[in-house]
XYZ file of C-alpha atoms in Angstrom:
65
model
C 3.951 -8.910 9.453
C 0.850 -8.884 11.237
C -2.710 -9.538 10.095
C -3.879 -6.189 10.699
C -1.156 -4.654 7.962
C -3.072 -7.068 5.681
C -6.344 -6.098 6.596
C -5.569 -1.993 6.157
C -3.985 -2.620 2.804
C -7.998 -4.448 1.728
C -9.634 -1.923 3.033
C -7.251 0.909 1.381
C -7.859 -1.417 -1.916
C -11.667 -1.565 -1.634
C -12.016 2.507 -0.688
C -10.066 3.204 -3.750
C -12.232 0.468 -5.974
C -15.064 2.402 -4.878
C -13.961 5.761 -5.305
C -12.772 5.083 -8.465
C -15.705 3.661 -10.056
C -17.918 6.979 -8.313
C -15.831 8.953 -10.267
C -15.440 7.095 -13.506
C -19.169 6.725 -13.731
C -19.818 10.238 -13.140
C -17.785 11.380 -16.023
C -14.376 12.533 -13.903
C -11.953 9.856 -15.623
C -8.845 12.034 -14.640
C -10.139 12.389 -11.283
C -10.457 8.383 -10.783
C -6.991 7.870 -12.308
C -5.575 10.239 -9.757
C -7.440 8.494 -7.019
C -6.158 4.932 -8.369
C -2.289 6.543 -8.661
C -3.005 7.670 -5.214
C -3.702 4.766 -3.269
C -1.333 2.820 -4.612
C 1.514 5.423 -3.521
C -0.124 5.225 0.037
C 0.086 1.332 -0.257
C 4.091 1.089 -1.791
C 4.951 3.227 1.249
C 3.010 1.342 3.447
C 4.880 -1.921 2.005
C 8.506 -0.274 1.757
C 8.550 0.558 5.402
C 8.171 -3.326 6.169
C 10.327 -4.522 3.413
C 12.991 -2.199 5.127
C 11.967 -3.703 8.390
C 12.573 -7.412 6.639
C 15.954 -6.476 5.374
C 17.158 -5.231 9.204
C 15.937 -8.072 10.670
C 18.042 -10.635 7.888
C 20.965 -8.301 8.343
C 21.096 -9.075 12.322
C 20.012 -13.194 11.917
C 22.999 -13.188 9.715
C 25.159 -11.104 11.382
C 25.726 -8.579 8.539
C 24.711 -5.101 10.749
């Protein structure tokens, strides 16, 4: 895993902090929670591709493909 996938799952974190509090402070509650639910759909699919990634990679070091 490289630094950059580190740095875009921050900066997805902090966009989403933002947005969220815009929203909430504005008086669009729902709004925010969608935003919130959103980004951290974008982020588990951003993770589950690398976990998969992780799991092929043990699977050949052990011999198990």
């Amino acid at each position: 895993m490289e630094i950059d996938f580190i740095f875009k799952i921050a900066a997805i974190g902090i966009i989403v902090a933002v947005l969220g509090q815009l929203l909430k402070h504005s008086g669009r509650d729902d709004q925010a929670m969608m935003t919130n639910i959103a980004g951290l759909i974008v982020v588990l699919m951003m993770i589950i591709s690398e976990i998969a990634e992780l799991f092929n990679t043990i699977k050949e070091v052990f011999g198990l493909w």
